[in-house]
Coordinates of C-alpha atoms and ligand atoms in Angstrom, one line a residue:
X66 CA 0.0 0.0 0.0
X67 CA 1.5 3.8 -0.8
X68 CA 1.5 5.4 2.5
X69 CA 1.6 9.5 3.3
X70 CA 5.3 11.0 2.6
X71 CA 8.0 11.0 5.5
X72 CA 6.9 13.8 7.7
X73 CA 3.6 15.0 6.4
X74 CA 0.0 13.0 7.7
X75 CA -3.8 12.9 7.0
X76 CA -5.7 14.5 9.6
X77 CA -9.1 12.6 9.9
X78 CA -12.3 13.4 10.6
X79 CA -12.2 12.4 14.4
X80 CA -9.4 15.4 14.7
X81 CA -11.4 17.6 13.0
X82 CA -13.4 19.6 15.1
X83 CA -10.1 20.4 17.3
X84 CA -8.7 21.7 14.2
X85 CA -12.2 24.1 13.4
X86 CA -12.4 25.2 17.0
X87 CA -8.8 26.8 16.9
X88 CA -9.5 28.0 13.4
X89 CA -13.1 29.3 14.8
X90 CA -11.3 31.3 17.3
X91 CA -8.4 32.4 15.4
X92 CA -11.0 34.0 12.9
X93 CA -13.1 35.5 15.6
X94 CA -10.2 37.3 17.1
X95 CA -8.8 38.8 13.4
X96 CA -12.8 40.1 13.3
X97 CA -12.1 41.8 16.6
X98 CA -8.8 43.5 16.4
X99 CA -9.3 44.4 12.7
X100 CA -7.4 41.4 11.0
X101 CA -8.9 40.8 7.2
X102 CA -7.4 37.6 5.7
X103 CA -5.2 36.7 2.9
X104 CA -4.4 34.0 0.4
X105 CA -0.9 33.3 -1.1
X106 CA 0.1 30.3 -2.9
X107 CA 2.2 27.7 -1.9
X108 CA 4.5 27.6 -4.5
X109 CA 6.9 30.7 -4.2
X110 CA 10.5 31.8 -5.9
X111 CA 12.8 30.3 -4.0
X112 CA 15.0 33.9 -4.1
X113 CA 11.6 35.4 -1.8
X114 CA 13.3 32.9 1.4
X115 CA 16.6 33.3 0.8
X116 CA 16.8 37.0 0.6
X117 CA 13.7 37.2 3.0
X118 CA 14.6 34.3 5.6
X119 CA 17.8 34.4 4.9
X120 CA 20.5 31.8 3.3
X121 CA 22.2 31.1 7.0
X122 CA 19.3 30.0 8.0
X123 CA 18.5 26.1 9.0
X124 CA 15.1 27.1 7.2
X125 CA 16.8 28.2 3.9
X126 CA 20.0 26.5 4.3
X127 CA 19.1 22.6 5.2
X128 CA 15.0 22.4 5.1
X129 CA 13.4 23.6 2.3
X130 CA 11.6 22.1 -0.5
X131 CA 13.3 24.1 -3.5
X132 CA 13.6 22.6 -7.0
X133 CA 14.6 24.0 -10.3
X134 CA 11.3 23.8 -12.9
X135 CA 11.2 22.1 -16.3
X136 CA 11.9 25.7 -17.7
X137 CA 14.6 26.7 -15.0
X138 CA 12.8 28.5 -13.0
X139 CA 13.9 28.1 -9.0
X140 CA 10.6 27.5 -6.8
X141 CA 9.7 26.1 -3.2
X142 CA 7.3 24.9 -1.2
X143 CA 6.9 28.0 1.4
X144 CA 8.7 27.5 4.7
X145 CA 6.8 30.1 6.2
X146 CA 4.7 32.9 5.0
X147 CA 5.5 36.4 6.6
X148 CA 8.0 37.1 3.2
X149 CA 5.0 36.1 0.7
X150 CA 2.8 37.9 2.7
X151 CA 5.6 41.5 2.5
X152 CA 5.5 40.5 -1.7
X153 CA 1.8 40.2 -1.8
X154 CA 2.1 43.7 0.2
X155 CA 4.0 45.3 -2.6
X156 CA 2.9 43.2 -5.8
X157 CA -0.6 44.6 -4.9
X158 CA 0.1 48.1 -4.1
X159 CA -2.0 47.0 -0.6
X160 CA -0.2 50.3 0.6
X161 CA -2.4 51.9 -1.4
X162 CA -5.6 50.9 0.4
X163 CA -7.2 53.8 2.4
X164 CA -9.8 51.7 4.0
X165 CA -7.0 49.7 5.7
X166 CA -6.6 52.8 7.9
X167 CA -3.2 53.2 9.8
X168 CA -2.0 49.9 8.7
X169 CA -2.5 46.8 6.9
X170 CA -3.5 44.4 8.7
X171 CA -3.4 40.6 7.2
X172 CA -4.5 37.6 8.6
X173 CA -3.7 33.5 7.2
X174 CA -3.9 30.3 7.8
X175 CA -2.2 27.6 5.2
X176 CA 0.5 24.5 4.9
X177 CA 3.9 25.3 5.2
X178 CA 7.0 23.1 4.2
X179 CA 10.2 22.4 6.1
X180 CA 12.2 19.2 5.5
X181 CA 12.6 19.1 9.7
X182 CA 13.8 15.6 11.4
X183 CA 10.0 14.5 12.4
X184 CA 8.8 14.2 15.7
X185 CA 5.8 14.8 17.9
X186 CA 4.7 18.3 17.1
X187 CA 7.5 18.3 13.8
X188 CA 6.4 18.1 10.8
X189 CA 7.1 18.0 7.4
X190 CA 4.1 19.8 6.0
X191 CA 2.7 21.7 8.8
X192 CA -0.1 24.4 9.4
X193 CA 0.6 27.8 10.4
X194 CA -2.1 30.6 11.5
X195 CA -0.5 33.8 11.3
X196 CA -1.2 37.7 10.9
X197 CA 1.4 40.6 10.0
X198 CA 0.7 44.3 10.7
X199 CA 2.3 45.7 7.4
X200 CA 3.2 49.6 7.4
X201 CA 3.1 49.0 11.5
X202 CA 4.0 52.6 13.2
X203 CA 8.0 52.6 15.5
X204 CA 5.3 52.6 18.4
X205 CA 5.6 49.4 20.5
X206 CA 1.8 49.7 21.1
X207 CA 0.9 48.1 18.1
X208 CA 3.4 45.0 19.1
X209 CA 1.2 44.6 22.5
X210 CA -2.0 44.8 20.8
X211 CA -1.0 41.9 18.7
X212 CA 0.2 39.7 22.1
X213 CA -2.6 40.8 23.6
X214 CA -4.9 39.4 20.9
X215 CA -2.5 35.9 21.4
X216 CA -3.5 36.1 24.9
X217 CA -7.5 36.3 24.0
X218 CA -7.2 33.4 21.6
X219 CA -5.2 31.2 24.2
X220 CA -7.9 31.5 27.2
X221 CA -11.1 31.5 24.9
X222 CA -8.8 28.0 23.9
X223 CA -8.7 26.9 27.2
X224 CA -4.9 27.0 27.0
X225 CA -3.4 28.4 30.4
X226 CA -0.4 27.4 30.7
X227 CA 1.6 29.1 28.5
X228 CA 4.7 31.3 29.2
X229 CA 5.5 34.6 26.7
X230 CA 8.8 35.4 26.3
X231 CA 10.2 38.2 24.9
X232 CA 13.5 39.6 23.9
X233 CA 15.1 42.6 21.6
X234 CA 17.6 41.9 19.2
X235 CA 18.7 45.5 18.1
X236 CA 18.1 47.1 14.4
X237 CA 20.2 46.4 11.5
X238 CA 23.0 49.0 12.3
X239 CA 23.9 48.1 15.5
X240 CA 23.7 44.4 14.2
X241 CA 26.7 44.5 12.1
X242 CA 29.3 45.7 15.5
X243 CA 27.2 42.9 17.7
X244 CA 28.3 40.2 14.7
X245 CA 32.2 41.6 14.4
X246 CA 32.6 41.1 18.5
X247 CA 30.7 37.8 18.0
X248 CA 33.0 36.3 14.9
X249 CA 36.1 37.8 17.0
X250 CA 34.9 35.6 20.1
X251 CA 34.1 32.8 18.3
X252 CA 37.2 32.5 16.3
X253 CA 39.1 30.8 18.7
X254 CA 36.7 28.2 19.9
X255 CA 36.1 27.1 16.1
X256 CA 37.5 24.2 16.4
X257 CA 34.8 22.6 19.2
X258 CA 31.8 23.7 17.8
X259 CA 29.7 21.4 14.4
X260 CA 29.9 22.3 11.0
X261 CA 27.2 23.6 10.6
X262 CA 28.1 26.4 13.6
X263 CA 30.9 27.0 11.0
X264 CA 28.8 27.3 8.2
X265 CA 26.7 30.0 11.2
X266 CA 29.8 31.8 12.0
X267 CA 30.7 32.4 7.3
X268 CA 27.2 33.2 7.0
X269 CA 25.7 34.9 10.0
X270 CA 27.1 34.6 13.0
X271 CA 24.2 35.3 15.5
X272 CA 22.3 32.2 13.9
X273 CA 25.1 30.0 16.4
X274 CA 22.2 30.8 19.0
X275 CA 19.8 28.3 17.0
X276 CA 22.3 25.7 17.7
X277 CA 21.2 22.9 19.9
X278 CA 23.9 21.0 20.3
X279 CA 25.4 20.5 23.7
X280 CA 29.5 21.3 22.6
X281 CA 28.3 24.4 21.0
X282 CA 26.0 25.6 23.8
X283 CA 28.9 25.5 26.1
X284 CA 30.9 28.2 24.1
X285 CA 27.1 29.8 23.5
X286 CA 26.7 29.9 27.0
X287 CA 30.4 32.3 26.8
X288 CA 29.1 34.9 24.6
X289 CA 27.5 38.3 25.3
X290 CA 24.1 38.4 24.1
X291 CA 22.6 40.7 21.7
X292 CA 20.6 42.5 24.4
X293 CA 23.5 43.2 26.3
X294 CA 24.9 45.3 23.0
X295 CA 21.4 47.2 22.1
X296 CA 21.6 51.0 21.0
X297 CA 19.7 53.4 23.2
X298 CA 16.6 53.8 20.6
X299 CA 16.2 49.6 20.6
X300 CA 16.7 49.7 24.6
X301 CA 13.8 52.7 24.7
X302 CA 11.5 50.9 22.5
X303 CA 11.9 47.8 24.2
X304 CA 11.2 49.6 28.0
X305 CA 8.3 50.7 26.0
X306 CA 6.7 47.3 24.6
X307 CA 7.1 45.8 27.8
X308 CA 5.5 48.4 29.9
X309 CA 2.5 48.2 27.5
X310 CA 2.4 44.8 28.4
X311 CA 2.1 45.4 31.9
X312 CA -0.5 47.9 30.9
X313 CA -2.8 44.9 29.5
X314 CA -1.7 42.8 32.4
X315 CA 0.0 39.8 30.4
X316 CA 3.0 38.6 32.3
X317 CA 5.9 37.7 30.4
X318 CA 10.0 36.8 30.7
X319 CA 13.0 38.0 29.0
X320 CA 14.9 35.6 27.7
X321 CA 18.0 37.5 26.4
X322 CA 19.2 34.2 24.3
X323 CA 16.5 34.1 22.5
X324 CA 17.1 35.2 18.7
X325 CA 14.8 33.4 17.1
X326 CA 15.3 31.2 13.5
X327 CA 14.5 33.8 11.5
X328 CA 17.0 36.6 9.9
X329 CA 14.6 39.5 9.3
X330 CA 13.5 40.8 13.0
X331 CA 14.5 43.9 14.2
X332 CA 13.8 44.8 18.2
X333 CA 10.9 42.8 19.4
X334 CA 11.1 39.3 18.7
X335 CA 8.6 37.0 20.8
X336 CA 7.7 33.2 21.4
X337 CA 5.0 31.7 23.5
X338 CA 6.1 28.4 24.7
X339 CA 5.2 25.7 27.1
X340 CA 2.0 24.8 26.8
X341 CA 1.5 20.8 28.5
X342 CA 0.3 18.3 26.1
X343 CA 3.8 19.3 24.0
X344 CA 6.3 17.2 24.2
X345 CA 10.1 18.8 22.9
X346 CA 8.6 20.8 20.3
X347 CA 7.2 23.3 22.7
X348 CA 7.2 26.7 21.0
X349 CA 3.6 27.0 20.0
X350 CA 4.1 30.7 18.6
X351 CA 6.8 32.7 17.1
X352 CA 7.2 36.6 15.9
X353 CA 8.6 39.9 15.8
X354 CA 9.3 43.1 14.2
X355 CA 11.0 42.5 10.7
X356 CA 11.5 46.6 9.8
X357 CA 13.4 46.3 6.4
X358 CA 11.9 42.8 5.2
X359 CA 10.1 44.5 2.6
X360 CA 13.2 46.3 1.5
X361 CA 15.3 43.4 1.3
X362 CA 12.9 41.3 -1.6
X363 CA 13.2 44.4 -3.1
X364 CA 9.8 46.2 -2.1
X365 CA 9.1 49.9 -0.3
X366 CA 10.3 50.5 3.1
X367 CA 7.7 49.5 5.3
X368 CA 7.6 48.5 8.7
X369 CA 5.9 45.3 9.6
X370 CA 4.9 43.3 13.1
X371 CA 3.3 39.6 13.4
X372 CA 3.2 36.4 14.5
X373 CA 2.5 32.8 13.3
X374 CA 1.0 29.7 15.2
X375 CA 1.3 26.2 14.7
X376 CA -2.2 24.7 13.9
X377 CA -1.3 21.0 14.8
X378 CA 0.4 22.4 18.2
X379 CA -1.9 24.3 19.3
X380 CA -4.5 21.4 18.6
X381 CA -2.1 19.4 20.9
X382 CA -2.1 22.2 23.1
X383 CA -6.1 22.2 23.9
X384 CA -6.7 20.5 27.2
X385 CA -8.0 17.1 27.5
X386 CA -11.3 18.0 28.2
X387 CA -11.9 20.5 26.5
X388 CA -10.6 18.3 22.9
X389 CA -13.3 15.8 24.5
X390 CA -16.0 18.1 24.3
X391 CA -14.5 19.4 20.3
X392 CA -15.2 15.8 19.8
X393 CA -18.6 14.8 20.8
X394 CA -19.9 17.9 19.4
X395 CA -19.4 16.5 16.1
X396 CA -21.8 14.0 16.8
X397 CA -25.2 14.0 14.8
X398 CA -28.3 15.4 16.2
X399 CA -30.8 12.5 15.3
X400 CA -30.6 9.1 13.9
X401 CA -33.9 8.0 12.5
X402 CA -35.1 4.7 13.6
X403 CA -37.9 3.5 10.9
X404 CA -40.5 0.0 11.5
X405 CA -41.6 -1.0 8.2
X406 CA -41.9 -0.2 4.4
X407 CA -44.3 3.1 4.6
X408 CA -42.4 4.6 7.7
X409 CA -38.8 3.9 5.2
X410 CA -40.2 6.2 2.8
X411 CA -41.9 8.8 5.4
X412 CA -38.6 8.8 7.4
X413 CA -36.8 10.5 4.0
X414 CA -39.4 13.3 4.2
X415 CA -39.2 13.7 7.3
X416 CA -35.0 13.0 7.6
X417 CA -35.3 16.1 4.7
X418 CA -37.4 18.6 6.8
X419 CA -35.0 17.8 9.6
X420 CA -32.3 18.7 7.9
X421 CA -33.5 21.6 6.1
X422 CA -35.0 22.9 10.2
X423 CA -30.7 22.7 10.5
X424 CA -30.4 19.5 12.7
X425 CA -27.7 16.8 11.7
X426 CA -30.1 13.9 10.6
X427 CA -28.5 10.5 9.9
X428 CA -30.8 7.5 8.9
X429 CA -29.7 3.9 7.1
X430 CA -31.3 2.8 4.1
X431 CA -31.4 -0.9 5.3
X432 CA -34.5 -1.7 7.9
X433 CA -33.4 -3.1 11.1
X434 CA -35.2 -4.6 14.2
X435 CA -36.2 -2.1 16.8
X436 CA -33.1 -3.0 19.0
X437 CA -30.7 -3.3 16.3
X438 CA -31.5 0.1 14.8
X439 CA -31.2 1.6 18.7
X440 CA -27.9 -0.2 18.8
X441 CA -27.1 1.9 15.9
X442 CA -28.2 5.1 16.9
X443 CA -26.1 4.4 20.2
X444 CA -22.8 3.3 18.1
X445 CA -22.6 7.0 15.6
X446 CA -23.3 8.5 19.0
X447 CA -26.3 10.4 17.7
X448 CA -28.1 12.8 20.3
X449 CA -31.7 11.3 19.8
X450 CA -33.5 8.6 18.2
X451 CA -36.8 9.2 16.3
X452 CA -39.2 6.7 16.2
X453 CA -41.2 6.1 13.3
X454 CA -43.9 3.3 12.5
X455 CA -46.8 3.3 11.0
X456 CA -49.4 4.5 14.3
X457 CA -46.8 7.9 14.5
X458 CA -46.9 8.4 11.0
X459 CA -50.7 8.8 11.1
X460 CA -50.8 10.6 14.3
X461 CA -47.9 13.1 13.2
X462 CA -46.3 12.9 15.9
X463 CA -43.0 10.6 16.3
X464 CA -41.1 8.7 19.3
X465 CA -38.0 11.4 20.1
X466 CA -36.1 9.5 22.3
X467 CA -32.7 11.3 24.4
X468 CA -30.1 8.8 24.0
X469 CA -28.2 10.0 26.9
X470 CA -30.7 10.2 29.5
X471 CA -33.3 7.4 27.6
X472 CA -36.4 9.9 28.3
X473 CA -38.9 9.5 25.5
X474 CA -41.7 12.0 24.1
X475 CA -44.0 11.9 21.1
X476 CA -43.6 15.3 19.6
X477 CA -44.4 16.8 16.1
X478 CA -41.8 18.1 13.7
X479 CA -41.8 21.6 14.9
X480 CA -41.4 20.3 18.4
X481 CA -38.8 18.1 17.7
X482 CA -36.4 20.8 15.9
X483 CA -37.3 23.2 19.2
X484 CA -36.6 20.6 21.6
X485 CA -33.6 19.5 19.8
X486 CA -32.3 23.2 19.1
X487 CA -32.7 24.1 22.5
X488 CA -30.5 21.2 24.2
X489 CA -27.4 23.0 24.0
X490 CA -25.1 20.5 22.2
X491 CA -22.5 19.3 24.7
Ligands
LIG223 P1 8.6 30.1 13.2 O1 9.0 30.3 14.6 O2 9.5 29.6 12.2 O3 8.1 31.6 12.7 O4 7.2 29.3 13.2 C1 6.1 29.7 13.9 C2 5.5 28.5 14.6 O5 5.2 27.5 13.6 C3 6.3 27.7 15.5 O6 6.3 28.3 16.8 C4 5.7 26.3 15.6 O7 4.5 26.3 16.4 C5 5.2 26.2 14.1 N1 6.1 25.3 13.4 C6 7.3 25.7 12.8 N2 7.9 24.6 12.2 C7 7.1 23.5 12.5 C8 7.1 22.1 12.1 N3 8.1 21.6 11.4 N4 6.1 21.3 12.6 C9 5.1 21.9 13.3 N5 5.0 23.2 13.6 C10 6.0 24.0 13.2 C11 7.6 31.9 11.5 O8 7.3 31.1 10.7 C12 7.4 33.4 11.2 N6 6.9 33.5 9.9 C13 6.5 33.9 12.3 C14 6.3 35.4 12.1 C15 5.2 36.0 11.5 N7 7.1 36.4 12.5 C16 6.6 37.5 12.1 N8 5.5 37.3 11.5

């Protein structure tokens, strides 16, 4: 039998509804702070990542899907989408827009690609929910609305136990005299830290900070961080984000060694971590201010803040009972039982008024025996079981039956789609 490629999975139906609810909630939050949504596609120049992402990057560097095209062309399989969302930005002129107001704000949710060693909460193909403020103001309020909004979607989740942790790594001037100190330090101690650390220090020298291994951390552990070096503007602005933080009461940490995978952030860069029901993989969100992004694929200068989520981690994320609930909501409303040829045939009317009154209405074509059919109804977990022989049929009014607490009325079709309305599902 073929099976799904290394890395990637189906998600079926039985994880579905975990998957809406987050989606349900994500949406309901870009309605309230403003967010309108955006499609890209998935297939992207491969130049967008590199110059956007950047080449030192693991991201660009050892996990992307990038291929030349029968006519030469060099595509991939987005890693990520805050770059395609900066060239849909420009390629559309959306600065343009006057009803967008101050700033743009964009909104998405879609697959992403990275050739990642899988484990639990690492995949191949992967879904991200994300939003960018594009043409974002230097004002740090704008970077605590967007946390704040996080911190709605979390607890309307039921996801509290969560840690934000912030950091600021500097603008692109006082980058370059943080990465001479950091190649000078690192120099020496060359020779105990992996290739690919090498490959860090050519390239970009503050991406030795994504390194997990345990050689290397010890010299990381050595070096002064990026926080340590920041100008007085970067310092001020970061006082700044995190007392409007405080402002909207969400607690966070600094974690000055945090510099994040990605080479385009300037100042704030954020990740909320933690969550139980995650194994290694942890980090459920990840963003920043990436100031010049748009500049370097080439577009105007534009300022932009955002953030994206993983979808399957934050599905992991949702506690126990609360993915329990997701799932028997998904369950249909009524399962029709019918006793003999004439009820069959009613039961399609009636199965089609049901549905059309907006109730989940299941019903086999095959005729059972009383009990089997109630077996039936038990096993797809339906709701209620209607009744229908010939004696209801005539009297209009039909056995409705509560599965879960086995009470049993004969109601009419009106009265059943009230009763069954009403019953908050569970
Ligand atoms: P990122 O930190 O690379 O940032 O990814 C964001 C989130 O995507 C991670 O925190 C994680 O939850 C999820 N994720 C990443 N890789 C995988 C994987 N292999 N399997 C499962 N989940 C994964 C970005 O992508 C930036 N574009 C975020 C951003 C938006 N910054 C500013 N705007």
């Amino acid at each position: 039998m073929i099976q799904t490629v290394k890395g990637t999975r189906d998600l079926l139906p039985d994880v579905m509804p975990l998957w809406l609810r987050v989606e349900t909630v994500a949406r309901e939050a870009f309605r309230r702070y403003g967010f309108k949504e955006i499609r890209t596609p998935i297939l992207e120049q491969t130049e967008l990542f590199a110059r956007g992402v950047g080449e030192a990057t693991d991201i660009v560097h050892k996990e992307m899907y990038a291929f030349t095209d029968r006519n030469g062309d060099q595509l991939c399989l987005r890693p990520e989408n805050t770059a395609s969302v900066v060239r849909a930005y420009n390629q559309h002129k959306l600065y343009n827009d006057k009803t967008a107001g101050e700033n743009t704000k964009l909104y998405y949710i879609g697959p992403m690609f990275r050739r990642e060693r899988q484990q639990a909460g690492r995949y191949r193909q992967f879904y991200q929910i994300g939003a960018e403020v594009m043409g974002a103001s230097d004002d740090p309020a704008i970077e605590a609305e967007v946390i704040e909004m996080l911190d709605w979607m979390l607890k309307e989740l039921g996801i509290n136990d969560t840690t934000l942790l912030i950091n600021s790594v500097g603008d692109a001037a006082l980058r370059g005299a943080y990465l001479e100190t950091l190649r000078a330090l690192l120099a020496p101690q060359l020779d105990k830290m992996c290739s690919d650390c090498h490959h860090r220090y050519e390239t970009n020298a503050l991406r030795v900070f994504d390194c997990k291994i345990e050689s290397c951390q010890t010299v990381i552990a050595t070096l002064p961080t990026i926080t340590d070096s920041l100008d007085e503007a970067s310092r001020t602005h970061f006082e700044q984000f995190k007392a409007h933080l405080d402002a909207r009461g969400i607690a966070y940490r600094v974690n000055p060694r945090m510099v994040r995978g990605l080479d385009y952030y300037t100042r704030t860069a954020f990740e909320i971590v933690g969550a139980s029901g995650l194994g290694a993989q942890n980090t459920v969100v990840g963003g920043g201010r990436y100031d010049g992004l748009s500049e370097l694929i080439g577009g105007v200068p534009t300022k932009g803040f955002g953030f994206a989520f993983g979808l399957d981690r934050m599905v992991m994320a949702l506690p126990d009972a609360e993915a329990e609930r997701l799932r028997a909501s998904d369950a249909p409303d009524v399962f029709i039982v019918f006793l003999g040829d004439a009820a069959r045939q009613h039961s399609f009317r009636l199965a089609q008024q049901l549905r059309r009154a907006g109730l989940s209405v299941v019903l086999d074509f095959d005729e059972r025996k009383m009990k089997k059919a109630m077996a039936q109804a038990n096993k797809v977990q339906a709701r209620y079981a209607l009744i229908v022989g010939d004696n209801e049929i005539a009297q209009g009014t039909y056995g409705l039956k509560n599965l879960a607490t086995s009470e049993q009325e004969m109601l009419g079709v009106e009265a059943i789609t009230q009763r069954i309305s009403e019953s908050a599902k569970p």
